[in-house]
Amino acid sequence: MIEALEAVENADILVVGSLAYRATYTGLLKLFFDHIGQYPLVDKPVVMTATGSDRRGLLVEHQMRPLFGFFQSLTLPLSIYASESDFADYQISSPGLCKRIATAVSRTLPLVRSDSELHARLVDRPMRS
């Protein structure tokens, strides 16, 4: 579990998902994030995803967004929610879901690029005496 925690804390971006369980994310997701330090996720871009019935779409907004607010993470305004009707034979079959995924990726990549470009500029900048 230590390796998984370190991987999350050191990632450039997080894509976090859960199935809807009693109108919230699973206890296992909560337990995992209970072991993450409070500050390693500050300003880290997070794409939030969830699956469940058609009536559970707000779990991302009402449950997951506050979780990452605690960590001061940068949650994308667009989340990805999918229901059973978006899949066929365990594959994505919904054009709408594919479009939501593509939109989330296109909105997230500039955040990762700008962060790594800023880091490179700061690291590579010569020190002033």
Tab-separated table of C-alpha atoms in Angstrom:
chain	number	residue	atom	x	y	z
A	1	MET	CA	0.000	0.000	0.000
A	2	ILE	CA	2.946	2.342	0.638
A	3	GLU	CA	3.895	2.176	-3.053
A	4	ALA	CA	0.350	3.065	-4.112
A	5	LEU	CA	0.221	6.015	-1.703
A	6	GLU	CA	3.570	7.305	-2.950
A	7	ALA	CA	2.457	6.898	-6.564
A	8	VAL	CA	-0.622	9.042	-5.904
A	9	GLU	CA	1.336	11.668	-3.990
A	10	ASN	CA	3.978	11.903	-6.753
A	11	ALA	CA	1.666	11.761	-9.773
A	12	ASP	CA	1.393	14.715	-12.150
A	13	ILE	CA	-2.351	14.220	-12.405
A	14	LEU	CA	-4.935	12.014	-10.722
A	15	VAL	CA	-7.892	10.326	-12.348
A	16	VAL	CA	-9.959	9.158	-9.410
A	17	GLY	CA	-13.051	7.054	-9.796
A	18	SER	CA	-15.507	5.128	-7.731
A	19	LEU	CA	-18.712	3.288	-8.202
A	20	ALA	CA	-21.698	4.844	-6.510
A	21	TYR	CA	-22.384	2.984	-3.294
A	22	ARG	CA	-25.341	4.219	-1.261
A	23	ALA	CA	-25.142	7.625	-2.973
A	24	THR	CA	-21.457	8.165	-2.207
A	25	TYR	CA	-18.023	6.838	-3.131
A	26	THR	CA	-16.888	3.544	-1.672
A	27	GLY	CA	-15.401	3.140	1.776
A	28	LEU	CA	-12.262	1.699	0.208
A	29	LEU	CA	-11.659	4.964	-1.685
A	30	LYS	CA	-12.156	6.934	1.528
A	31	LEU	CA	-9.862	4.613	3.477
A	32	PHE	CA	-7.145	4.981	0.836
A	33	PHE	CA	-7.279	8.780	0.851
A	34	ASP	CA	-7.313	8.795	4.661
A	35	HIS	CA	-3.692	7.624	4.387
A	36	ILE	CA	-2.589	10.385	1.996
A	37	GLY	CA	-0.799	13.315	3.581
A	38	GLN	CA	-2.722	16.585	3.683
A	39	TYR	CA	-0.305	18.585	1.518
A	40	PRO	CA	1.116	16.372	-1.272
A	41	LEU	CA	-2.027	16.899	-3.373
A	42	VAL	CA	-2.084	20.714	-3.171
A	43	ASP	CA	-2.679	22.141	-6.679
A	44	LYS	CA	-2.559	18.644	-8.216
A	45	PRO	CA	-5.031	18.340	-11.118
A	46	VAL	CA	-7.754	15.769	-10.419
A	47	VAL	CA	-10.249	14.340	-12.891
A	48	MET	CA	-13.131	12.824	-10.955
A	49	THR	CA	-15.050	9.858	-12.347
A	50	ALA	CA	-17.840	7.650	-11.103
A	51	THR	CA	-20.199	4.950	-12.277
A	52	GLY	CA	-23.589	3.924	-11.046
A	53	SER	CA	-27.282	4.221	-11.728
A	54	ASP	CA	-28.718	7.136	-13.654
A	55	ARG	CA	-29.832	8.734	-10.373
A	56	ARG	CA	-26.407	8.985	-8.723
A	57	GLY	CA	-24.702	11.511	-11.022
A	58	LEU	CA	-24.354	14.176	-8.337
A	59	LEU	CA	-22.103	12.035	-6.155
A	60	VAL	CA	-19.071	13.561	-7.859
A	61	GLU	CA	-20.196	17.105	-7.043
A	62	HIS	CA	-21.530	16.495	-3.557
A	63	GLN	CA	-19.123	13.849	-2.279
A	64	MET	CA	-15.875	13.693	-4.252
A	65	ARG	CA	-15.283	17.414	-4.887
A	66	PRO	CA	-15.285	18.237	-1.139
A	67	LEU	CA	-12.833	15.382	-0.498
A	68	PHE	CA	-10.306	16.929	-2.873
A	69	GLY	CA	-11.144	20.392	-1.604
A	70	PHE	CA	-9.715	19.262	1.723
A	71	PHE	CA	-6.460	18.409	-0.050
A	72	GLN	CA	-6.539	21.764	-1.894
A	73	SER	CA	-6.342	19.875	-5.182
A	74	LEU	CA	-7.253	21.422	-8.506
A	75	THR	CA	-10.404	19.529	-9.463
A	76	LEU	CA	-11.518	19.960	-13.034
A	77	PRO	CA	-14.965	21.495	-13.384
A	78	LEU	CA	-15.895	18.665	-15.739
A	79	SER	CA	-16.314	15.247	-14.180
A	80	ILE	CA	-17.043	11.968	-15.922
A	81	TYR	CA	-20.072	10.007	-14.785
A	82	ALA	CA	-21.176	6.828	-16.513
A	83	SER	CA	-24.096	4.508	-15.978
A	84	GLU	CA	-24.672	0.942	-17.050
A	85	SER	CA	-26.294	2.099	-20.281
A	86	ASP	CA	-22.946	3.646	-21.366
A	87	PHE	CA	-21.352	0.189	-21.665
A	88	ALA	CA	-21.870	-2.927	-23.757
A	89	ASP	CA	-19.854	-6.097	-23.220
A	90	TYR	CA	-17.629	-4.224	-20.727
A	91	GLN	CA	-16.667	-1.664	-23.385
A	92	ILE	CA	-17.669	1.986	-23.677
A	93	SER	CA	-20.522	2.142	-26.170
A	94	SER	CA	-21.837	5.645	-25.568
A	95	PRO	CA	-20.666	8.430	-27.896
A	96	GLY	CA	-21.603	10.913	-25.176
A	97	LEU	CA	-19.314	9.225	-22.662
A	98	CYS	CA	-16.485	9.113	-25.206
A	99	LYS	CA	-16.950	12.831	-25.801
A	100	ARG	CA	-16.911	13.583	-22.040
A	101	ILE	CA	-13.672	11.603	-21.671
A	102	ALA	CA	-12.055	13.388	-24.627
A	103	THR	CA	-13.123	16.779	-23.257
A	104	ALA	CA	-11.707	15.970	-19.821
A	105	VAL	CA	-8.397	14.900	-21.371
A	106	SER	CA	-8.152	18.019	-23.551
A	107	ARG	CA	-8.870	20.284	-20.569
A	108	THR	CA	-6.428	18.478	-18.286
A	109	LEU	CA	-3.357	18.220	-20.507
A	110	PRO	CA	-2.638	21.983	-20.537
A	111	LEU	CA	-2.584	21.957	-16.738
A	112	VAL	CA	0.002	19.210	-16.678
A	113	ARG	CA	2.077	20.839	-19.417
A	114	SER	CA	2.002	24.269	-17.807
A	115	ASP	CA	3.015	22.814	-14.442
A	116	SER	CA	5.949	20.888	-15.892
A	117	GLU	CA	7.013	23.888	-18.024
A	118	LEU	CA	6.956	26.105	-14.934
A	119	HIS	CA	8.919	23.527	-12.979
A	120	ALA	CA	11.490	23.256	-15.787
A	121	ARG	CA	11.880	27.042	-15.906
A	122	LEU	CA	12.351	27.247	-12.154
A	123	VAL	CA	14.802	24.357	-11.989
A	124	ASP	CA	16.800	25.409	-15.051
A	125	ARG	CA	16.939	29.102	-14.134
A	126	PRO	CA	20.441	30.202	-13.141
A	127	MET	CA	20.825	31.271	-9.535
A	128	ARG	CA	21.521	34.956	-8.909
A	129	SER	CA	24.308	35.867	-6.565
